[in-house]
PDB file of C-alpha atoms in Angstrom:
ATOM      1  CA  MET C1469      -0.018  -0.098  -0.281  1.00 51.00           C
ATOM      2  CA  GLN C1470       2.502   2.097   0.344  1.00 49.00           C
ATOM      3  CA  ASN C1471       4.100   1.712  -2.637  1.00 50.00           C
ATOM      4  CA  ASN C1472       1.722   2.297  -4.723  1.00 51.00           C
ATOM      5  CA  ASN C1473       1.081   5.357  -2.515  1.00 49.00           C
ATOM      6  CA  THR C1474       4.044   6.837  -3.045  1.00 46.00           C
ATOM      7  CA  ASN C1475       3.863   5.716  -6.674  1.00 49.00           C
ATOM      8  CA  LYS C1476       0.389   7.960  -7.315  1.00 47.00           C
ATOM      9  CA  ALA C1477       2.393  10.990  -5.522  1.00 47.00           C
ATOM     10  CA  VAL C1478       5.106  10.222  -8.187  1.00 48.00           C
ATOM     11  CA  SER C1479       2.516  10.681 -10.979  1.00 52.00           C
ATOM     12  CA  ALA C1480       1.324  13.881  -9.257  1.00 48.00           C
ATOM     13  CA  GLU C1481       4.836  15.595  -8.793  1.00 50.00           C
ATOM     14  CA  GLU C1482       6.084  15.005 -12.773  1.00 56.00           C
ATOM     15  CA  ARG C1483       2.240  16.639 -14.001  1.00 50.00           C
ATOM     16  CA  ARG C1484       2.589  19.112 -12.119  1.00 50.00           C
ATOM     17  CA  ARG C1485       5.911  19.237 -13.799  1.00 54.00           C
ATOM     18  CA  LYS C1486       4.358  19.219 -16.925  1.00 52.00           C
ATOM     19  CA  LEU C1487       2.606  22.524 -16.806  1.00 50.00           C
ATOM     20  CA  PRO C1488       2.821  25.097 -18.351  1.00 50.00           C
ATOM     21  CA  ARG C1489       5.212  27.992 -15.739  1.00 53.00           C
ATOM     22  CA  PRO C1490       3.369  30.974 -14.254  1.00 51.00           C
ATOM     23  CA  GLY C1491       6.210  33.040 -15.753  1.00 54.00           C
ATOM     24  CA  TYR C1492       5.351  31.614 -19.504  1.00 54.00           C
ATOM     25  CA  ILE C1493       1.285  31.794 -19.227  1.00 62.00           C
ATOM     26  CA  ILE C1494       1.018  35.554 -18.897  1.00 64.00           C
ATOM     27  CA  PRO C1495       3.420  36.630 -22.075  1.00 64.00           C
ATOM     28  CA  LEU C1496       1.414  33.649 -24.096  1.00 67.00           C
ATOM     29  CA  ALA C1497      -2.043  35.890 -23.330  1.00 68.00           C
ATOM     30  CA  LEU C1498      -1.156  39.233 -24.132  1.00 66.00           C
ATOM     31  CA  ILE C1499       0.710  38.244 -27.087  1.00 72.00           C
ATOM     32  CA  ILE C1500      -2.885  36.304 -28.312  1.00 75.00           C
ATOM     33  CA  LEU C1501      -5.218  39.144 -25.812  1.00 69.00           C
ATOM     34  CA  SER C1502      -2.912  41.079 -28.715  1.00 65.00           C
ATOM     35  CA  LEU C1503      -3.599  39.451 -31.440  1.00 66.00           C
ATOM     36  CA  VAL C1504      -7.019  39.052 -32.003  1.00 66.00           C
ATOM     37  CA  ILE C1505      -7.317  42.871 -30.974  1.00 61.00           C
ATOM     38  CA  ALA C1506      -4.985  43.688 -33.760  1.00 59.00           C
ATOM     39  CA  LEU C1507      -7.818  41.528 -36.211  1.00 59.00           C
ATOM     40  CA  VAL C1508     -10.331  43.667 -34.887  1.00 59.00           C
ATOM     41  CA  LEU C1509      -9.107  46.866 -36.060  1.00 53.00           C
ATOM     42  CA  GLN C1510      -7.825  45.679 -38.562  1.00 55.00           C
ATOM     43  CA  GLY C1511     -11.431  45.268 -39.540  1.00 51.00           C
ATOM     44  CA  ARG C1512     -12.826  48.178 -38.650  1.00 51.00           C
ATOM     45  CA  SER C1513     -10.122  50.566 -39.954  1.00 51.00           C
ATOM     46  CA  THR C1514     -11.404  51.009 -43.003  1.00 75.00           C
ATOM     47  CA  GLU C1515     -15.104  52.133 -41.701  1.00 81.00           C
ATOM     48  CA  LYS C1516     -15.130  55.942 -40.902  1.00 90.00           C
ATOM     49  CA  LEU C1517     -17.939  57.231 -38.775  1.00 93.00           C
ATOM     50  CA  HIS C1518     -20.355  59.814 -40.113  1.00 93.00           C
ATOM     51  CA  SER C1519     -21.934  61.755 -38.200  1.00 93.00           C
ATOM     52  CA  ALA C1520     -25.779  63.836 -38.943  1.00 93.00           C
ATOM     53  CA  TYR C1521     -27.337  66.965 -37.125  1.00 93.00           C
ATOM     54  CA  ARG C1522     -30.735  68.183 -38.357  1.00 92.00           C
ATOM     55  CA  VAL C1523     -34.301  68.924 -36.813  1.00 90.00           C
ATOM     56  CA  THR C1524     -36.391  67.126 -38.351  1.00 86.00           C
ATOM     57  CA  MET C1525     -40.639  66.282 -35.810  1.00 84.00           C
ATOM     58  CA  ASP C1526     -40.216  68.987 -33.564  1.00 82.00           C
ATOM     59  CA  SER C1527     -37.416  67.100 -32.378  1.00 86.00           C
ATOM     60  CA  SER C1528     -33.245  66.963 -33.213  1.00 90.00           C
ATOM     61  CA  VAL C1529     -31.776  63.755 -34.203  1.00 92.00           C
ATOM     62  CA  ASP C1530     -29.025  63.385 -34.181  1.00 93.00           C
ATOM     63  CA  LEU C1531     -27.302  59.977 -36.507  1.00 95.00           C
ATOM     64  CA  GLN C1532     -24.189  58.744 -36.729  1.00 93.00           C
ATOM     65  CA  PHE C1533     -23.223  55.749 -37.995  1.00 94.00           C
ATOM     66  CA  THR C1534     -19.734  54.032 -39.243  1.00 93.00           C
ATOM     67  CA  HIS C1535     -19.408  53.992 -43.429  1.00 92.00           C
ATOM     68  CA  ASP C1536     -16.080  52.746 -45.820  1.00 90.00           C
ATOM     69  CA  ASN C1537     -17.469  54.598 -48.578  1.00 91.00           C
ATOM     70  CA  ARG C1538     -17.656  58.388 -47.897  1.00 90.00           C
ATOM     71  CA  GLY C1539     -20.176  59.179 -50.141  1.00 92.00           C
ATOM     72  CA  LEU C1540     -22.021  55.507 -49.917  1.00 93.00           C
ATOM     73  CA  ALA C1541     -22.937  57.281 -45.861  1.00 93.00           C
ATOM     74  CA  SER C1542     -24.278  60.711 -47.351  1.00 94.00           C
ATOM     75  CA  SER C1543     -25.991  58.952 -49.465  1.00 96.00           C
ATOM     76  CA  LEU C1544     -27.657  57.021 -46.689  1.00 96.00           C
ATOM     77  CA  GLU C1545     -27.854  59.678 -44.563  1.00 96.00           C
ATOM     78  CA  ASN C1546     -30.697  61.802 -47.506  1.00 96.00           C
ATOM     79  CA  GLU C1547     -32.155  58.735 -47.522  1.00 97.00           C
ATOM     80  CA  VAL C1548     -33.062  58.075 -44.194  1.00 96.00           C
ATOM     81  CA  PHE C1549     -33.930  61.522 -42.921  1.00 96.00           C
ATOM     82  CA  ALA C1550     -36.232  61.664 -46.361  1.00 96.00           C
ATOM     83  CA  GLU C1551     -38.072  58.322 -44.604  1.00 96.00           C
ATOM     84  CA  MET C1552     -37.837  60.101 -42.157  1.00 95.00           C
ATOM     85  CA  GLU C1553     -39.547  63.207 -43.472  1.00 95.00           C
ATOM     86  CA  ARG C1554     -42.545  61.398 -45.037  1.00 95.00           C
ATOM     87  CA  LEU C1555     -43.943  59.545 -42.386  1.00 96.00           C
ATOM     88  CA  GLU C1556     -43.361  63.059 -40.541  1.00 95.00           C
ATOM     89  CA  LYS C1557     -46.550  63.576 -43.415  1.00 94.00           C
ATOM     90  CA  LEU C1558     -48.290  61.488 -42.632  1.00 95.00           C
ATOM     91  CA  PHE C1559     -48.994  61.687 -38.835  1.00 96.00           C
ATOM     92  CA  SER C1560     -48.220  64.065 -37.219  1.00 94.00           C
ATOM     93  CA  ARG C1561     -51.636  66.420 -36.488  1.00 93.00           C
ATOM     94  CA  THR C1562     -50.151  69.903 -37.469  1.00 91.00           C
ATOM     95  CA  ILE C1563     -48.740  69.524 -41.295  1.00 93.00           C
ATOM     96  CA  GLU C1564     -51.922  70.042 -43.255  1.00 93.00           C
ATOM     97  CA  GLY C1565     -53.169  67.842 -45.548  1.00 93.00           C
ATOM     98  CA  SER C1566     -51.655  64.273 -43.387  1.00 95.00           C
ATOM     99  CA  GLU C1567     -53.413  61.117 -42.220  1.00 96.00           C
ATOM    100  CA  VAL C1568     -53.429  62.742 -38.900  1.00 97.00           C
ATOM    101  CA  ASN C1569     -54.245  66.402 -39.764  1.00 97.00           C
ATOM    102  CA  ARG C1570     -57.134  64.448 -41.981  1.00 97.00           C
ATOM    103  CA  ILE C1571     -58.413  62.649 -39.002  1.00 98.00           C
ATOM    104  CA  ASN C1572     -59.009  65.213 -36.329  1.00 97.00           C
ATOM    105  CA  LEU C1573     -60.700  66.946 -39.111  1.00 97.00           C
ATOM    106  CA  ALA C1574     -63.548  64.979 -39.492  1.00 98.00           C
ATOM    107  CA  ALA C1575     -64.191  64.095 -36.219  1.00 98.00           C
ATOM    108  CA  GLY C1576     -68.285  63.764 -35.412  1.00 97.00           C
ATOM    109  CA  GLU C1577     -68.192  63.492 -38.815  1.00 97.00           C
ATOM    110  CA  LYS C1578     -67.172  60.813 -40.484  1.00 97.00           C
ATOM    111  CA  PRO C1579     -64.535  58.058 -40.822  1.00 98.00           C
ATOM    112  CA  VAL C1580     -61.400  58.786 -42.949  1.00 97.00           C
ATOM    113  CA  ARG C1581     -59.651  56.089 -44.804  1.00 97.00           C
ATOM    114  CA  VAL C1582     -56.015  56.245 -44.147  1.00 96.00           C
ATOM    115  CA  ASP C1583     -52.524  54.529 -45.390  1.00 94.00           C
ATOM    116  CA  GLU C1584     -51.503  51.114 -43.584  1.00 95.00           C
ATOM    117  CA  GLU C1585     -48.631  52.347 -41.526  1.00 96.00           C
ATOM    118  CA  VAL C1586     -51.108  55.110 -40.168  1.00 96.00           C
ATOM    119  CA  LEU C1587     -52.998  52.513 -39.421  1.00 96.00           C
ATOM    120  CA  TYR C1588     -50.664  50.374 -37.272  1.00 97.00           C
ATOM    121  CA  VAL C1589     -49.117  53.087 -35.913  1.00 97.00           C
ATOM    122  CA  LEU C1590     -52.850  54.072 -34.227  1.00 97.00           C
ATOM    123  CA  GLU C1591     -54.224  49.969 -32.824  1.00 97.00           C
ATOM    124  CA  ARG C1592     -50.621  50.212 -31.072  1.00 97.00           C
ATOM    125  CA  ALA C1593     -51.512  52.848 -29.534  1.00 97.00           C
ATOM    126  CA  LEU C1594     -54.763  52.032 -28.649  1.00 98.00           C
ATOM    127  CA  TYR C1595     -53.169  48.765 -27.382  1.00 98.00           C
ATOM    128  CA  TYR C1596     -50.721  50.525 -25.132  1.00 97.00           C
ATOM    129  CA  ALA C1597     -53.240  52.673 -23.720  1.00 97.00           C
ATOM    130  CA  CYS C1598     -55.612  49.799 -23.320  1.00 97.00           C
ATOM    131  CA  LEU C1599     -53.159  48.463 -21.459  1.00 97.00           C
ATOM    132  CA  SER C1600     -52.028  51.518 -19.114  1.00 96.00           C
ATOM    133  CA  GLU C1601     -55.778  51.550 -18.468  1.00 95.00           C
ATOM    134  CA  GLY C1602     -55.400  55.495 -20.417  1.00 95.00           C
ATOM    135  CA  TYR C1603     -51.875  56.438 -18.812  1.00 96.00           C
ATOM    136  CA  PHE C1604     -50.927  56.235 -22.043  1.00 97.00           C
ATOM    137  CA  ASP C1605     -53.730  57.924 -25.180  1.00 97.00           C
ATOM    138  CA  PRO C1606     -53.098  58.629 -27.880  1.00 98.00           C
ATOM    139  CA  THR C1607     -56.001  61.291 -27.972  1.00 98.00           C
ATOM    140  CA  ILE C1608     -54.693  63.817 -25.798  1.00 96.00           C
ATOM    141  CA  GLY C1609     -54.650  66.898 -28.517  1.00 95.00           C
ATOM    142  CA  PRO C1610     -57.395  68.488 -26.579  1.00 96.00           C
ATOM    143  CA  LEU C1611     -55.172  68.980 -23.169  1.00 94.00           C
ATOM    144  CA  ILE C1612     -51.754  69.654 -25.036  1.00 93.00           C
ATOM    145  CA  ASP C1613     -54.187  71.994 -27.273  1.00 93.00           C
ATOM    146  CA  ALA C1614     -55.046  73.594 -23.764  1.00 93.00           C
ATOM    147  CA  TRP C1615     -51.687  74.018 -22.564  1.00 92.00           C
ATOM    148  CA  GLY C1616     -50.263  76.037 -25.858  1.00 89.00           C
ATOM    149  CA  PHE C1617     -48.022  72.985 -27.084  1.00 86.00           C
ATOM    150  CA  LEU C1618     -49.559  73.453 -30.196  1.00 77.00           C
ATOM    151  CA  GLY C1619     -48.317  76.891 -31.328  1.00 72.00           C
ATOM    152  CA  GLN C1620     -45.734  77.271 -28.842  1.00 72.00           C
ATOM    153  CA  GLU C1621     -48.202  79.897 -26.459  1.00 84.00           C
ATOM    154  CA  PHE C1622     -47.557  77.764 -23.255  1.00 88.00           C
ATOM    155  CA  ARG C1623     -50.088  79.025 -20.890  1.00 90.00           C
ATOM    156  CA  LEU C1624     -51.895  77.555 -17.862  1.00 93.00           C
ATOM    157  CA  PRO C1625     -55.439  76.437 -18.910  1.00 93.00           C
ATOM    158  CA  GLY C1626     -58.104  77.359 -15.966  1.00 94.00           C
ATOM    159  CA  GLN C1627     -59.896  74.065 -14.316  1.00 95.00           C
ATOM    160  CA  ALA C1628     -62.671  74.697 -16.388  1.00 96.00           C
ATOM    161  CA  GLU C1629     -60.724  74.254 -19.811  1.00 95.00           C
ATOM    162  CA  ILE C1630     -58.818  71.141 -18.347  1.00 95.00           C
ATOM    163  CA  GLU C1631     -62.297  69.714 -17.537  1.00 96.00           C
ATOM    164  CA  SER C1632     -64.070  71.025 -20.644  1.00 95.00           C
ATOM    165  CA  ALA C1633     -60.486  69.360 -22.569  1.00 96.00           C
ATOM    166  CA  LEU C1634     -60.124  66.249 -20.940  1.00 96.00           C
ATOM    167  CA  ALA C1635     -64.181  64.904 -21.507  1.00 96.00           C
ATOM    168  CA  LEU C1636     -62.701  64.951 -24.885  1.00 97.00           C
ATOM    169  CA  VAL C1637     -60.050  62.532 -24.294  1.00 97.00           C
ATOM    170  CA  ASP C1638     -61.467  58.865 -23.758  1.00 97.00           C
ATOM    171  CA  TYR C1639     -58.949  56.522 -26.084  1.00 97.00           C
ATOM    172  CA  SER C1640     -62.079  53.862 -25.948  1.00 97.00           C
ATOM    173  CA  LEU C1641     -64.093  55.417 -27.894  1.00 98.00           C
ATOM    174  CA  VAL C1642     -61.980  55.864 -31.672  1.00 98.00           C
ATOM    175  CA  GLN C1643     -63.267  53.565 -34.330  1.00 97.00           C
ATOM    176  CA  VAL C1644     -60.716  50.931 -36.344  1.00 97.00           C
ATOM    177  CA  ASN C1645     -62.019  49.255 -39.155  1.00 96.00           C
ATOM    178  CA  PRO C1646     -59.145  47.072 -40.558  1.00 94.00           C
ATOM    179  CA  ASP C1647     -61.492  46.457 -43.052  1.00 95.00           C
ATOM    180  CA  SER C1648     -61.845  49.427 -45.047  1.00 95.00           C
ATOM    181  CA  SER C1649     -58.848  51.333 -43.625  1.00 96.00           C
ATOM    182  CA  THR C1650     -61.203  53.810 -41.811  1.00 97.00           C
ATOM    183  CA  VAL C1651     -60.455  55.815 -38.147  1.00 98.00           C
ATOM    184  CA  PHE C1652     -64.053  58.079 -37.219  1.00 98.00           C
ATOM    185  CA  LEU C1653     -63.235  60.072 -34.518  1.00 98.00           C
ATOM    186  CA  PRO C1654     -67.039  60.304 -32.776  1.00 98.00           C
ATOM    187  CA  VAL C1655     -67.461  63.403 -31.005  1.00 98.00           C
ATOM    188  CA  THR C1656     -66.275  66.883 -32.251  1.00 97.00           C
ATOM    189  CA  GLY C1657     -63.177  68.244 -31.135  1.00 96.00           C
ATOM    190  CA  MET C1658     -61.986  65.176 -30.693  1.00 98.00           C
ATOM    191  CA  SER C1659     -57.967  64.058 -31.853  1.00 97.00           C
ATOM    192  CA  ILE C1660     -55.449  62.060 -32.096  1.00 97.00           C
ATOM    193  CA  GLU C1661     -51.706  63.066 -31.823  1.00 96.00           C
ATOM    194  CA  LEU C1662     -49.940  60.021 -31.649  1.00 96.00           C
ATOM    195  CA  GLY C1663     -45.951  62.323 -30.779  1.00 92.00           C
ATOM    196  CA  GLY C1664     -46.348  59.574 -27.555  1.00 92.00           C
ATOM    197  CA  ILE C1665     -45.550  56.463 -29.977  1.00 95.00           C
ATOM    198  CA  VAL C1666     -45.222  57.788 -33.730  1.00 95.00           C
ATOM    199  CA  LYS C1667     -41.169  59.061 -33.068  1.00 93.00           C
ATOM    200  CA  GLY C1668     -39.970  55.488 -32.133  1.00 94.00           C
ATOM    201  CA  TYR C1669     -41.696  53.658 -34.912  1.00 96.00           C
ATOM    202  CA  ILE C1670     -40.137  56.819 -37.286  1.00 96.00           C
ATOM    203  CA  VAL C1671     -35.912  56.143 -35.695  1.00 94.00           C
ATOM    204  CA  ASP C1672     -36.819  52.393 -35.838  1.00 95.00           C
ATOM    205  CA  LYS C1673     -37.705  52.502 -40.014  1.00 96.00           C
ATOM    206  CA  ALA C1674     -34.399  54.319 -40.978  1.00 94.00           C
ATOM    207  CA  MET C1675     -32.860  52.623 -38.687  1.00 95.00           C
ATOM    208  CA  GLU C1676     -33.903  49.559 -40.588  1.00 96.00           C
ATOM    209  CA  ILE C1677     -32.799  51.228 -44.002  1.00 97.00           C
ATOM    210  CA  LEU C1678     -29.259  51.366 -42.113  1.00 96.00           C
ATOM    211  CA  LYS C1679     -29.148  47.573 -42.045  1.00 96.00           C
ATOM    212  CA  ASP C1680     -30.480  46.802 -45.447  1.00 96.00           C
ATOM    213  CA  ALA C1681     -26.887  48.423 -46.332  1.00 95.00           C
ATOM    214  CA  GLY C1682     -25.952  46.605 -44.463  1.00 94.00           C
ATOM    215  CA  VAL C1683     -24.484  49.313 -41.657  1.00 94.00           C
ATOM    216  CA  LYS C1684     -23.805  47.377 -38.726  1.00 92.00           C
ATOM    217  CA  HIS C1685     -22.739  50.557 -35.544  1.00 92.00           C
ATOM    218  CA  ALA C1686     -25.228  53.101 -35.756  1.00 93.00           C
ATOM    219  CA  PHE C1687     -27.050  55.677 -33.240  1.00 90.00           C
TER     220      PHE C1687
END
């Protein structure tokens, strides 16, 4: 039994001797790490950061992404902002002739046929309004107007005016017909405002353009 234990001890010692010493492991790890970093930098070395800034949707929009071709990057920049402006013309209630503007003008009168994208975003807005039990409500337009946010003529409305505006805020009254692609606000004075959700949708659509073009890093 003693001989067996001795043999086992010797075998374990021999195995330990065969292991690389710590003095060799650290430099080796540093060499491997350096090679990995070099390969990563080499893969990105041709990509330059492209930055653009514009004001759209009544907001400051800062666009940044990496690309290896300055000309193509500029074209992508223009395509992204063109898409944002196209969608703003659909969803902004302040732009005359927009889909949302037409819905609001026809409140209490008739349903309005709208674009498929408007129908989609409005249905999502109503879904979240229901989910939040009205804490998010896309029919908040009359209240926004009461505070003067629409024309940026800010003021503090009186209690009677607030209550009058609140009487027109009720997401559950909005009638959406997917079959005919129509939206109807049944009470005159109701107003849809999608600013609380549509900017996220617009940014998502802009990012899709970059992804489709092969851009991997952007915000």
